[in-house]
Coordinates of C-alpha atoms in Angstrom, one line a residue:
Chain A
X12 CA 10.7 11.7 -3.3
X13 CA 12.4 11.1 -6.6
X14 CA 15.4 13.4 -7.1
X15 CA 17.8 13.9 -10.0
X16 CA 17.0 12.5 -13.5
X17 CA 13.4 11.3 -13.6
X18 CA 11.8 8.6 -15.6
X19 CA 9.4 10.7 -17.7
X20 CA 6.7 8.1 -17.6
X21 CA 6.7 7.8 -13.8
X22 CA 4.3 9.8 -11.7
X23 CA 6.6 12.5 -10.3
X24 CA 7.4 14.0 -13.7
X25 CA 3.8 13.4 -14.9
X26 CA 2.2 15.2 -11.9
X27 CA 4.6 18.2 -12.3
X28 CA 3.9 18.3 -16.0
X29 CA 0.2 18.4 -15.3
X30 CA 0.7 21.6 -13.2
X31 CA 2.4 23.1 -16.3
X32 CA -0.7 22.2 -18.4
X33 CA -2.9 24.1 -15.9
X34 CA -0.6 27.1 -15.9
X35 CA -0.6 27.2 -19.7
X36 CA -4.4 27.2 -19.8
X37 CA -4.5 30.1 -17.4
X38 CA -2.4 32.0 -20.0
X39 CA -3.8 30.7 -23.2
X40 CA -7.1 28.8 -22.5
X41 CA -10.2 30.2 -24.2
X42 CA -13.5 29.0 -25.6
X43 CA -11.6 27.9 -28.6
X44 CA -8.3 26.8 -27.2
X45 CA -7.8 24.0 -24.6
X46 CA -4.3 22.7 -23.9
X47 CA -3.5 19.2 -22.7
X48 CA -0.3 17.5 -21.7
X49 CA 0.7 15.2 -24.5
X50 CA 4.0 13.7 -23.4
X51 CA 6.8 14.2 -21.0
X52 CA 10.2 13.7 -22.6
X53 CA 12.5 14.3 -19.7
X54 CA 12.4 15.5 -16.1
X55 CA 14.8 16.5 -13.4
X56 CA 13.9 17.2 -9.8
X57 CA 16.0 18.8 -7.0
X58 CA 15.4 20.0 -3.5
X59 CA 15.7 23.8 -3.1
X60 CA 16.9 24.7 0.3
X61 CA 14.1 26.2 2.4
X62 CA 11.9 26.6 -0.7
X63 CA 10.6 23.3 -1.7
X64 CA 11.3 21.1 -4.8
X65 CA 12.0 22.3 -8.3
X66 CA 11.2 20.3 -11.4
X67 CA 12.7 20.9 -14.8
X68 CA 10.7 19.4 -17.6
X69 CA 10.7 18.9 -21.4
X70 CA 7.2 18.2 -22.5
X71 CA 4.9 18.3 -25.5
X72 CA 1.5 19.9 -25.2
X73 CA -1.4 19.8 -27.6
X74 CA -4.4 22.1 -28.3
X75 CA -7.3 19.7 -28.5
X76 CA -9.2 22.0 -30.8
X77 CA -6.6 22.7 -33.5
X78 CA -4.8 19.4 -32.7
X79 CA -1.5 21.3 -33.0
X80 CA 1.3 20.3 -30.7
X81 CA 4.2 22.3 -29.4
X82 CA 7.3 21.4 -27.4
X83 CA 7.8 23.3 -24.1
X84 CA 10.5 23.6 -21.6
X85 CA 9.1 24.3 -18.1
X86 CA 10.1 24.7 -14.5
X87 CA 7.8 24.0 -11.6
X88 CA 8.6 24.9 -8.0
X89 CA 6.4 23.2 -5.4
X90 CA 6.8 25.2 -2.2
X91 CA 7.6 23.4 1.0
X92 CA 6.1 24.1 4.3
X93 CA 3.1 23.0 6.3
X94 CA 0.4 24.8 4.4
X95 CA -0.3 24.0 0.8
X96 CA 0.6 26.9 -1.5
X97 CA 0.4 27.1 -5.2
X98 CA 3.3 25.9 -7.3
X99 CA 5.3 28.5 -9.3
X100 CA 5.5 27.6 -12.9
X101 CA 7.7 29.0 -15.6
X102 CA 6.7 28.1 -19.1
X103 CA 5.5 29.7 -22.3
X104 CA 4.3 28.8 -25.7
X105 CA 4.9 30.5 -29.0
X106 CA 3.0 28.6 -31.6
X107 CA -0.2 27.3 -30.0
X108 CA -1.4 30.8 -28.9
X109 CA -1.1 32.0 -32.5
X110 CA -3.9 29.7 -33.8
X111 CA -6.5 32.0 -35.2
X112 CA -9.4 32.0 -32.7
X113 CA -10.2 35.7 -32.9
X114 CA -13.2 35.5 -35.3
X115 CA -14.9 32.7 -33.4
X116 CA -14.2 34.4 -30.0
X117 CA -15.6 37.7 -31.3
X118 CA -18.7 36.0 -32.7
X119 CA -19.3 34.2 -29.4
X120 CA -18.8 37.4 -27.5
X121 CA -21.3 39.3 -29.7
X122 CA -23.8 36.5 -29.5
X123 CA -23.9 36.4 -25.7
X124 CA -23.2 40.0 -24.9
X125 CA -26.8 40.8 -23.8
X126 CA -27.6 37.3 -22.6
X127 CA -28.2 36.2 -19.0
X128 CA -29.3 33.0 -17.2
X129 CA -28.5 29.4 -17.0
X130 CA -26.8 28.3 -20.2
X131 CA -26.2 24.7 -19.5
X132 CA -26.0 21.9 -17.0
X133 CA -23.8 18.8 -17.0
X134 CA -21.2 19.4 -19.6
X135 CA -20.5 16.7 -20.7
X136 CA -23.6 14.7 -19.9
X137 CA -23.5 11.2 -18.4
X138 CA -22.8 9.7 -21.9
X139 CA -20.0 12.1 -22.6
X140 CA -22.1 14.2 -25.0
X141 CA -21.7 17.9 -25.4
X142 CA -24.2 20.0 -27.5
X143 CA -22.0 21.6 -30.1
X144 CA -23.4 25.0 -29.2
X145 CA -22.2 24.5 -25.6
X146 CA -18.7 23.3 -26.4
X147 CA -17.2 26.7 -26.2
X148 CA -18.6 27.0 -22.6
X149 CA -17.1 23.7 -21.7
X150 CA -13.7 24.8 -22.9
X151 CA -14.1 28.2 -21.2
X152 CA -14.9 26.3 -18.0
X153 CA -11.8 24.2 -18.4
X154 CA -9.7 27.4 -18.9
X155 CA -11.2 29.0 -15.8
X156 CA -10.9 25.8 -13.8
X157 CA -7.2 25.8 -14.6
X158 CA -6.7 28.7 -12.2
X159 CA -8.1 26.5 -9.4
X160 CA -6.3 23.3 -10.5
X161 CA -3.0 25.2 -10.7
X162 CA -3.5 26.7 -7.2
X163 CA -4.4 23.3 -5.8
X164 CA -1.6 21.3 -7.5
X165 CA 1.0 19.6 -5.4
X166 CA 3.4 16.7 -5.9
X167 CA 0.5 14.5 -4.7
X168 CA -2.3 15.6 -6.9
X169 CA -3.3 15.1 -10.6
X170 CA -6.3 17.3 -11.5
X171 CA -8.7 17.2 -14.4
X172 CA -12.1 18.7 -14.9
X173 CA -14.6 15.9 -14.4
X174 CA -17.7 17.8 -15.4
X175 CA -19.0 21.4 -15.6
X176 CA -22.2 21.0 -13.6
X177 CA -23.7 24.4 -14.2
X178 CA -23.0 27.4 -16.5
X179 CA -24.9 30.5 -15.5
X180 CA -24.3 33.8 -17.3
X181 CA -24.6 37.0 -15.3
X182 CA -25.1 40.5 -16.6
X183 CA -22.2 41.7 -18.8
X184 CA -20.0 44.0 -16.9
X185 CA -17.3 46.4 -18.2
X186 CA -17.7 44.9 -21.7
X187 CA -16.7 41.4 -20.2
X188 CA -19.0 38.4 -20.3
X189 CA -19.5 37.3 -16.7
X190 CA -20.1 33.8 -15.5
X191 CA -20.9 31.8 -12.5
X192 CA -19.7 28.2 -13.0
X193 CA -20.1 25.1 -10.8
X194 CA -17.4 22.7 -11.7
X195 CA -16.5 19.2 -10.5
X196 CA -12.8 18.5 -10.4
X197 CA -11.3 15.0 -10.3
X198 CA -8.1 14.4 -8.4
X199 CA -6.7 11.1 -9.7
X200 CA -4.5 10.5 -6.6
X201 CA -7.3 10.6 -4.0
X202 CA -10.0 9.8 -6.7
X203 CA -12.1 12.5 -5.1
X204 CA -14.5 14.7 -6.9
X205 CA -14.1 18.2 -5.5
X206 CA -16.8 20.8 -6.0
X207 CA -16.0 24.4 -6.8
X208 CA -17.8 27.6 -7.7
X209 CA -16.1 30.0 -10.0
X210 CA -17.0 33.6 -10.7
X211 CA -15.1 35.0 -13.7
X212 CA -15.2 37.3 -16.7
X213 CA -14.1 36.7 -20.2
X214 CA -13.7 38.6 -23.4
X215 CA -11.6 38.1 -26.5
X216 CA -9.3 41.0 -25.6
X217 CA -8.9 40.3 -21.8
X218 CA -9.2 36.5 -21.7
X219 CA -10.3 34.8 -18.5
X220 CA -10.2 36.9 -15.3
X221 CA -11.2 35.0 -12.2
X222 CA -13.0 37.1 -9.5
X223 CA -13.9 34.5 -6.9
X224 CA -13.1 30.8 -6.3
X225 CA -14.9 28.9 -3.6
X226 CA -14.4 25.3 -2.7
X227 CA -17.7 23.7 -1.6
X228 CA -18.2 21.0 1.0
X229 CA -20.4 18.2 -0.3
X230 CA -22.3 15.3 1.2
X231 CA -20.6 12.3 -0.4
X232 CA -24.1 10.8 -0.8
X233 CA -23.6 11.3 -4.4
X234 CA -21.0 12.9 -6.6
X235 CA -22.7 15.9 -8.3
X236 CA -24.9 18.6 -7.0
X237 CA -28.6 17.9 -7.0
X238 CA -29.9 21.4 -6.9
X239 CA -28.3 24.4 -8.3
X240 CA -29.0 28.0 -7.3
Chain B
X25 CA -32.1 -5.0 1.4
X26 CA -33.3 -5.8 -2.0
X27 CA -33.9 -3.2 -4.6
X28 CA -35.5 -4.7 -7.7
X29 CA -36.2 -1.7 -9.9
X30 CA -34.0 1.0 -11.3
X31 CA -34.4 3.9 -13.6
X32 CA -32.4 4.4 -16.8
X33 CA -31.1 7.7 -18.1
X34 CA -31.3 6.8 -21.7
X35 CA -34.3 5.7 -23.8
X36 CA -34.9 2.0 -23.4
X37 CA -33.1 0.2 -26.2
X38 CA -34.9 -2.6 -28.0
X39 CA -32.9 -5.7 -27.5
X40 CA -34.0 -8.2 -30.1
X41 CA -30.9 -10.1 -30.5
X42 CA -27.1 -9.7 -30.2
X43 CA -27.1 -8.8 -33.9
X44 CA -29.0 -5.6 -33.3
X45 CA -27.4 -4.9 -29.9
X46 CA -25.6 -1.6 -30.2
X47 CA -22.0 -2.0 -28.8
X48 CA -21.2 1.6 -29.4
X49 CA -23.6 2.9 -26.8
X50 CA -23.6 2.6 -23.0
X51 CA -26.1 0.2 -21.6
X52 CA -28.0 0.0 -18.4
X53 CA -27.6 -2.9 -16.0
X54 CA -30.9 -4.3 -17.1
X55 CA -29.9 -4.3 -20.7
X56 CA -26.6 -5.9 -19.8
X57 CA -28.3 -8.8 -17.9
X58 CA -30.6 -9.4 -20.9
X59 CA -27.7 -9.2 -23.3
X60 CA -25.8 -11.9 -21.4
X61 CA -28.9 -14.2 -21.5
X62 CA -29.2 -13.5 -25.3
X63 CA -25.5 -14.1 -26.0
X64 CA -25.7 -17.4 -24.2
X65 CA -28.9 -18.5 -25.9
X66 CA -27.6 -17.6 -29.3
X67 CA -24.2 -19.3 -29.0
X68 CA -24.6 -22.4 -26.9
X69 CA -21.5 -24.2 -28.3
X70 CA -19.3 -21.3 -27.1
X71 CA -21.0 -19.4 -24.3
X72 CA -22.3 -20.5 -20.9
X73 CA -23.0 -18.3 -17.9
X74 CA -22.7 -18.5 -14.1
X75 CA -23.8 -16.5 -11.2
X76 CA -20.9 -16.6 -8.8
X77 CA -22.0 -14.2 -6.1
X78 CA -24.3 -11.4 -5.0
X79 CA -23.8 -7.7 -4.4
X80 CA -24.6 -6.1 -1.1
X81 CA -28.1 -5.2 -2.4
X82 CA -28.6 -8.8 -3.5
X83 CA -28.1 -8.6 -7.2
X84 CA -26.5 -11.3 -9.3
X85 CA -22.8 -11.1 -10.2
X86 CA -22.7 -12.9 -13.4
X87 CA -20.0 -14.1 -15.8
X88 CA -20.0 -15.5 -19.3
X89 CA -17.7 -18.4 -19.9
X90 CA -16.3 -18.6 -23.5
X91 CA -14.8 -21.9 -24.5
X92 CA -15.0 -24.7 -27.0
X93 CA -14.7 -28.4 -26.4
X94 CA -11.5 -30.1 -27.3
X95 CA -11.4 -33.6 -28.8
X96 CA -8.6 -34.8 -26.7
X97 CA -10.5 -34.0 -23.5
X98 CA -7.5 -32.1 -22.1
X99 CA -7.9 -30.0 -19.0
X100 CA -8.4 -26.4 -20.0
X101 CA -6.6 -23.5 -18.7
X102 CA -8.4 -20.2 -17.7
X103 CA -8.3 -16.6 -18.5
X104 CA -10.1 -14.1 -16.2
X105 CA -11.5 -10.8 -17.5
X106 CA -13.5 -8.5 -15.3
X107 CA -15.0 -5.0 -15.8
X108 CA -16.8 -2.5 -13.7
X109 CA -15.3 -2.8 -10.3
X110 CA -15.6 1.0 -10.2
X111 CA -19.1 2.2 -11.0
X112 CA -18.3 5.4 -12.9
X113 CA -15.8 3.7 -15.3
X114 CA -18.5 3.0 -17.9
X115 CA -16.1 2.3 -20.8
X116 CA -15.0 -0.9 -18.9
X117 CA -18.3 -2.8 -19.0
X118 CA -18.7 -1.5 -22.6
X119 CA -15.3 -3.2 -23.3
X120 CA -16.3 -6.5 -21.7
X121 CA -19.4 -6.6 -23.9
X122 CA -17.3 -5.7 -27.0
X123 CA -14.7 -8.3 -26.1
X124 CA -17.4 -11.1 -26.0
X125 CA -18.9 -9.8 -29.2
X126 CA -15.5 -9.9 -31.0
X127 CA -14.9 -13.5 -30.0
X128 CA -18.4 -14.6 -30.8
X129 CA -18.2 -13.0 -34.2
X130 CA -14.8 -14.2 -35.2
X131 CA -14.0 -17.6 -33.6
X132 CA -15.6 -19.5 -36.5
X133 CA -13.4 -17.9 -39.1
X134 CA -10.2 -17.2 -37.0
X135 CA -8.3 -20.5 -36.7
X136 CA -6.0 -19.2 -34.0
X137 CA -8.8 -18.0 -31.9
X138 CA -10.7 -21.2 -32.4
X139 CA -7.8 -23.2 -31.2
X140 CA -7.1 -21.0 -28.2
X141 CA -10.8 -21.5 -27.2
X142 CA -10.2 -25.2 -27.4
X143 CA -7.4 -24.9 -24.9
X144 CA -8.7 -22.1 -22.8
X145 CA -11.9 -21.0 -21.0
X146 CA -12.3 -17.2 -20.9
X147 CA -14.4 -16.0 -18.0
X148 CA -15.8 -12.5 -18.6
X149 CA -17.7 -10.5 -15.9
X150 CA -19.1 -7.4 -17.6
X151 CA -20.0 -5.7 -14.3
X152 CA -18.7 -6.7 -10.9
X153 CA -20.0 -3.7 -8.9
X154 CA -23.6 -4.0 -10.1
X155 CA -25.1 -1.9 -7.3
X156 CA -22.6 0.9 -7.9
X157 CA -23.1 0.8 -11.7
X158 CA -26.9 1.0 -11.3
X159 CA -26.5 3.9 -8.9
X160 CA -24.5 5.8 -11.6
X161 CA -27.6 5.5 -13.9
X162 CA -30.1 6.8 -11.3
X163 CA -29.9 10.5 -12.1
X164 CA -27.5 13.2 -13.2
X165 CA -26.1 13.7 -9.7
X166 CA -25.0 10.1 -9.2
X167 CA -22.9 9.6 -12.4
X168 CA -19.5 9.9 -10.8
X169 CA -20.1 7.4 -8.0
X170 CA -17.1 5.0 -7.7
X171 CA -17.6 2.6 -4.8
X172 CA -20.0 -0.1 -3.9
X173 CA -23.3 0.7 -2.1
X174 CA -22.7 -1.0 1.2
X175 CA -24.2 0.9 4.1
X176 CA -22.3 3.4 6.3
X177 CA -20.4 2.0 9.2
X178 CA -21.5 3.0 12.7
X179 CA -21.1 6.7 13.2
X180 CA -20.8 7.5 9.5
X181 CA -23.3 8.6 6.9
X182 CA -21.1 7.6 3.9
X183 CA -22.0 4.6 1.7
X184 CA -19.8 2.3 -0.2
X185 CA -16.4 0.6 -0.2
X186 CA -13.7 1.0 -2.9
X187 CA -13.8 -2.6 -4.0
X188 CA -10.4 -2.3 -5.6
X189 CA -8.9 -1.7 -2.1
X190 CA -10.9 -4.5 -0.4
X191 CA -9.1 -7.6 -1.8
X192 CA -6.9 -9.7 0.4
X193 CA -3.6 -8.3 -0.9
X194 CA -1.6 -6.3 1.6
X195 CA -5.0 -4.9 2.6
X196 CA -5.0 -1.4 4.1
X197 CA -1.2 -1.0 3.9
X198 CA -0.8 1.8 1.4
X199 CA -2.8 4.0 -0.9
X200 CA -6.1 3.2 0.8
X201 CA -8.2 5.1 3.4
X202 CA -9.9 3.9 6.6
X203 CA -12.3 6.8 6.4
X204 CA -15.6 5.5 5.1
X205 CA -16.3 8.8 3.3
X206 CA -13.1 8.6 1.3
X207 CA -13.3 7.3 -2.3
X208 CA -10.4 4.8 -1.6
X209 CA -12.1 3.5 1.6
X210 CA -10.8 -0.1 1.9
X211 CA -13.7 -1.4 4.0
X212 CA -13.7 -2.7 7.6
X213 CA -11.5 -5.7 6.7
X214 CA -10.0 -7.6 3.7
X215 CA -12.8 -9.3 1.8
X216 CA -15.5 -7.6 3.9
X217 CA -17.4 -6.8 0.7
X218 CA -19.4 -9.5 -1.1
X219 CA -18.4 -8.3 -4.5
X220 CA -14.7 -8.8 -3.7
X221 CA -15.3 -12.1 -1.9
X222 CA -17.3 -13.4 -4.9
X223 CA -14.2 -13.0 -7.1
X224 CA -11.8 -14.4 -4.5
X225 CA -14.0 -17.4 -3.8
X226 CA -14.6 -18.2 -7.4
X227 CA -11.2 -17.6 -8.9
X228 CA -9.6 -18.9 -5.7
X229 CA -10.9 -22.4 -6.5
X230 CA -9.3 -22.4 -9.9
X231 CA -5.9 -20.7 -9.3
X232 CA -3.7 -23.6 -10.6
X233 CA -5.5 -23.5 -14.0
X234 CA -5.6 -19.7 -14.3
X235 CA -3.0 -18.3 -16.6
X236 CA -4.0 -14.7 -16.7
X237 CA -6.1 -12.1 -14.8
X238 CA -7.2 -8.9 -16.5
X239 CA -9.2 -6.3 -14.6
X240 CA -10.5 -3.4 -16.7
X241 CA -10.8 0.2 -15.5
X242 CA -10.7 3.7 -16.7
X243 CA -9.1 6.2 -17.2
X244 CA -5.5 7.1 -17.8
X245 CA -4.3 4.9 -20.7
X246 CA -2.1 2.7 -18.5
X247 CA -1.3 -1.0 -18.2
X248 CA -0.6 -1.6 -14.5
X249 CA 1.4 -4.6 -13.3
X250 CA 1.6 -6.0 -9.8
X251 CA 2.4 -4.9 -7.1
X252 CA 0.7 -1.8 -5.8
X253 CA 3.1 -1.8 -2.8
X254 CA 6.3 0.1 -3.7
X255 CA 8.6 -2.3 -1.8
X256 CA 7.4 -5.5 -3.5
X257 CA 8.3 -6.8 -6.9
X258 CA 6.7 -9.8 -8.7
X259 CA 9.2 -12.6 -9.3
X260 CA 8.4 -12.5 -13.1
X261 CA 8.7 -8.7 -13.2
X262 CA 10.8 -8.6 -16.4
X263 CA 8.4 -10.9 -18.2
X264 CA 5.4 -8.9 -17.0
X265 CA 7.1 -5.8 -18.4
X266 CA 7.8 -7.3 -21.8
X267 CA 4.4 -8.8 -22.2
X268 CA 2.8 -5.6 -21.1
X269 CA 4.9 -3.5 -23.5
X270 CA 4.1 -5.9 -26.4
X271 CA 0.4 -5.4 -25.6
X272 CA 0.8 -1.6 -25.5
X273 CA 2.6 -1.7 -28.8
X274 CA -0.3 -3.7 -30.3
X275 CA -2.8 -1.1 -28.9
X276 CA -0.9 1.8 -30.4
X277 CA -1.0 0.2 -33.8
X278 CA -4.8 0.5 -33.9
X279 CA -5.5 4.2 -33.4
X280 CA -2.1 5.7 -32.3
X281 CA -3.0 5.9 -28.6
X282 CA -0.2 5.4 -26.2
X283 CA -0.6 3.2 -23.1
X284 CA 2.1 3.4 -20.4
X285 CA 3.3 0.2 -18.8
X286 CA 4.5 -0.1 -15.3
X287 CA 3.7 -0.9 -11.7
X288 CA 1.1 1.2 -10.0
X289 CA 3.6 2.9 -7.7
X290 CA 5.8 3.8 -10.7
X291 CA 3.3 5.3 -13.1
X292 CA 0.2 6.1 -11.0
X293 CA 0.3 5.7 -7.2
X294 CA 0.9 3.1 -4.6
X295 CA -2.1 1.1 -3.6
X296 CA -3.1 -2.1 -1.8
X297 CA -6.1 -4.4 -1.7
X298 CA -6.4 -4.5 -5.5
X299 CA -7.8 -7.5 -7.4
X300 CA -4.7 -7.4 -9.6
X301 CA -2.4 -7.8 -6.6
X302 CA -4.6 -10.5 -5.1
X303 CA -4.4 -12.5 -8.3
X304 CA -0.6 -12.3 -8.6
X305 CA -0.1 -13.1 -4.9
X306 CA -2.3 -16.2 -5.3
X307 CA 0.0 -17.3 -8.0
X308 CA -1.7 -16.3 -11.3
X309 CA 1.4 -15.4 -13.2
X310 CA 0.0 -12.7 -15.5
X311 CA -2.1 -10.1 -13.8
X312 CA -2.8 -6.6 -15.2
X313 CA -5.1 -3.7 -14.6
X314 CA -6.0 -2.0 -17.9
X315 CA -6.8 1.7 -17.5
X316 CA -8.6 2.6 -20.7
X317 CA -9.2 6.0 -22.4
X318 CA -8.7 8.9 -21.9
X319 CA -6.0 10.9 -20.4
X320 CA -8.1 13.6 -18.7
X321 CA -10.1 15.4 -21.3
X322 CA -13.3 13.5 -20.5
X323 CA -11.9 11.0 -18.0
X324 CA -14.8 8.8 -16.8
X325 CA -17.4 10.6 -19.0
X326 CA -15.9 9.2 -22.2
X327 CA -18.1 10.1 -25.2
X328 CA -20.0 7.2 -26.9
X329 CA -18.2 8.1 -30.1
X330 CA -15.0 6.8 -28.5
X331 CA -16.4 3.5 -27.4
X332 CA -15.5 1.7 -30.6
X333 CA -11.9 2.9 -31.0
X334 CA -11.3 2.5 -27.2
X335 CA -12.6 -1.1 -27.4
X336 CA -10.7 -1.9 -30.6
X337 CA -7.4 -1.0 -29.1
X338 CA -8.2 -2.6 -25.7
X339 CA -9.2 -5.8 -27.5
X340 CA -5.8 -5.8 -29.4
X341 CA -4.0 -5.4 -26.1
X342 CA -6.0 -8.1 -24.2
X343 CA -5.7 -10.5 -27.1
X344 CA -1.9 -9.9 -27.2
X345 CA -1.6 -11.0 -23.6
X346 CA -4.0 -13.9 -23.9
X347 CA -2.2 -15.2 -27.0
X348 CA 1.1 -14.9 -25.3
X349 CA 0.1 -16.9 -22.2
X350 CA -1.7 -19.4 -24.4
X351 CA 1.3 -20.0 -26.7
X352 CA 3.6 -20.3 -23.7
X353 CA 1.4 -22.9 -22.1
X354 CA 0.5 -24.8 -25.2
X355 CA 3.6 -24.6 -27.4
X356 CA 2.7 -27.7 -29.4
X357 CA -0.5 -26.1 -30.6
X358 CA 0.1 -25.0 -34.1
X359 CA -2.8 -23.6 -36.2
X360 CA -2.8 -25.0 -39.7
X361 CA -0.8 -22.6 -41.9
X362 CA -2.6 -22.4 -45.2
X363 CA 0.4 -20.7 -46.9
X364 CA 2.7 -23.6 -46.2
X365 CA 1.3 -26.4 -48.3
X366 CA 4.3 -28.6 -49.3
X367 CA 6.1 -28.6 -45.9
X368 CA 6.0 -31.5 -43.6
X369 CA 4.3 -31.3 -40.3
X370 CA 7.6 -31.4 -38.4
X371 CA 9.0 -28.4 -40.4
X372 CA 5.8 -26.5 -39.7
X373 CA 6.2 -27.1 -36.0
X374 CA 9.8 -25.8 -36.1
X375 CA 8.7 -22.7 -38.0
X376 CA 6.0 -21.9 -35.5
X377 CA 8.3 -22.4 -32.6
X378 CA 10.8 -20.0 -34.2
X379 CA 8.0 -17.5 -34.9
X380 CA 6.7 -17.6 -31.3
X381 CA 10.2 -17.1 -30.0
X382 CA 10.7 -14.1 -32.3
X383 CA 7.3 -12.7 -31.2
X384 CA 8.1 -12.9 -27.5
X385 CA 11.5 -11.4 -28.0
X386 CA 10.2 -8.5 -30.0
X387 CA 9.8 -5.9 -27.2
X388 CA 10.4 -2.3 -27.9
X389 CA 10.8 0.5 -25.3

C-alpha cells in the first residue's frame, strides 16, 4: 500500500477522502445540505503500529445545494486486523454548516409532522429524475446512508448512494420525524450494489439519528428490490 | 434463445427523422436501432452500417461507419469508438449517438473535420451489450444491471459476464472475479462471450490500420490509459499521458468539469480483460477508457438534463485525441487556411507544421 507522500489523484488518497465525505455528512448532512468531495490537494499515509494505517489529507468539499466549497484538513485511521471495523475520522467544517437551512428544515418538519406512509420509491428514477418535492428526502437519505457508508469504508472501497429505493415515513416519535429507508449503495471497487435498510429519526434540532442499519442479502437476479414491504 | 420483444420505461418517442430525434433524452434499444437506420438512410455519402456480431440472446451488434471518400484513393486509417459495454451506464450510448450527430451536423461546414473524414473511417458502436442494456429498461428493479445476460454456469443461478473483464488481455489476472455472481465476473475463459469476441474479431482484422480505440463508460470523470495490470506499462506511456491530459484540458474548457488522467491501477483500481488493454496489446497505439459524468452524486442514474453538457465535453475530449492521431499520421494534410491569403503553399505547410508541434507540446499538469 502506498506510504508517505501520496499522489492526490491516485486512488489511495481518493478513497480515504471519500471516507471523510461520509463522516462530514454524518455531522452536517440534512434535507438541505449534502456534502461531496470536490478535490484532494495532498495526502500522506503511514502505518500505525498495531493500529492500522493513518491518512492525513488536505481536501476541498462542496455542498451541492448551496454550491459553496470549503477546504478541510482531515485524518483518517483505517484500523488493521482481520475483521473490518469502521475508520476513525477527524475533520470538521466551519463555513458550510452555517448555510442557512433552518427555515426550510422547519417548514419540512411541520409539513410532515403528522404524516405517515410510503413517500416515494426510486429516487432518482431510471432517467435520473427527482420530483422537486422529494429532493429533500433524497438528500436526507444520503445523509443517513453516510452512517452506513462511513462504517463500511476501508482502503478498498469507494461508496456512493446509487438510489433510494423506498422512503417510508413512520409515526412521528418524540418530536422527531421517523423513517424507514431502503437504499442501494454502490461500491465502485467491487462494482456491487449493496442493499440496506435504515431506520432513523430526523428533526431540525437533532439532525439525523440512526436507530437501526441492516444489510440485506439480495438475489443478483436484478439490481433493485422488486417488492417493498 | 431469442427474445424479440422488450418493454420500454418511457413513452414511445416518435422517430420521424434524425432532425427531430431528441439527443438529450435516453433512448430504448429499439429507438437506437431505428435511429441508426435513419442516420444511414439520411447521410449515404458519410454513413454506412455493419452488423459485426450477435449478443448471447441473438441480437445484432451494429456499428455506424463514418467516412468520406478521398480523391487520391489512399488507404484509410481507422478510429474505433464503442459505448455501452456496461448496461447501466446509459450516458455512454447517449454519447455515441451525440458523437455521430455532431459529425453528421458539422462535417460539411468544418473543413478540418471533412479532411479528417477523408483520411479516417470512424467506427461507432452505440451499444455493445445490447442484451444488458435492454434488461436495464425492463422495469424499475433492473436499472442497475451491469453485465451481459449470458446464462448461469453449472451450479450457479447468476446471469451475466462483465464484458470488460472478458477480453483477451491478461484475462483473469487481477481485478476480476471467478464467481459468476460477482459484478466483475470475467467469464469462463477469455473471449467466452460473443459480445467481446465480436469486437476482437472485427477490430482484430484491422489492427494495422487502427490508430485509436476509445471505449466509453460511466461514471467517475476519468480518462484511463492502458494497462489495468499494475506491473505493466505501455511503451508509449508518456505520449498516452500527454495526449490524455490534452483531452482532459479540452474537456474542462467546455463546462469546467475535471477529468483525471492515469492508468486504471493509479486512479481507479487494477483490472484485467478490458477492451482498452486488449486494443493496446494488439498494437493500437492510442487506447483509452472514458469514464463520463458524474463523480458520485447520481453515478449511473445521470439526469437527462446533464446529457447535453456531458456529451459536449466528452465530444471535445474524443475529438482532441482523434485530431492528434490524425495529424500525427497525416502530417501533410493541411486544411485550407482562409486567413492566410497571400502566402505560398510552402509557407502554409511550414506554419501548420509549427502549429501542430506547438499543439502537441502544450501539455499542462
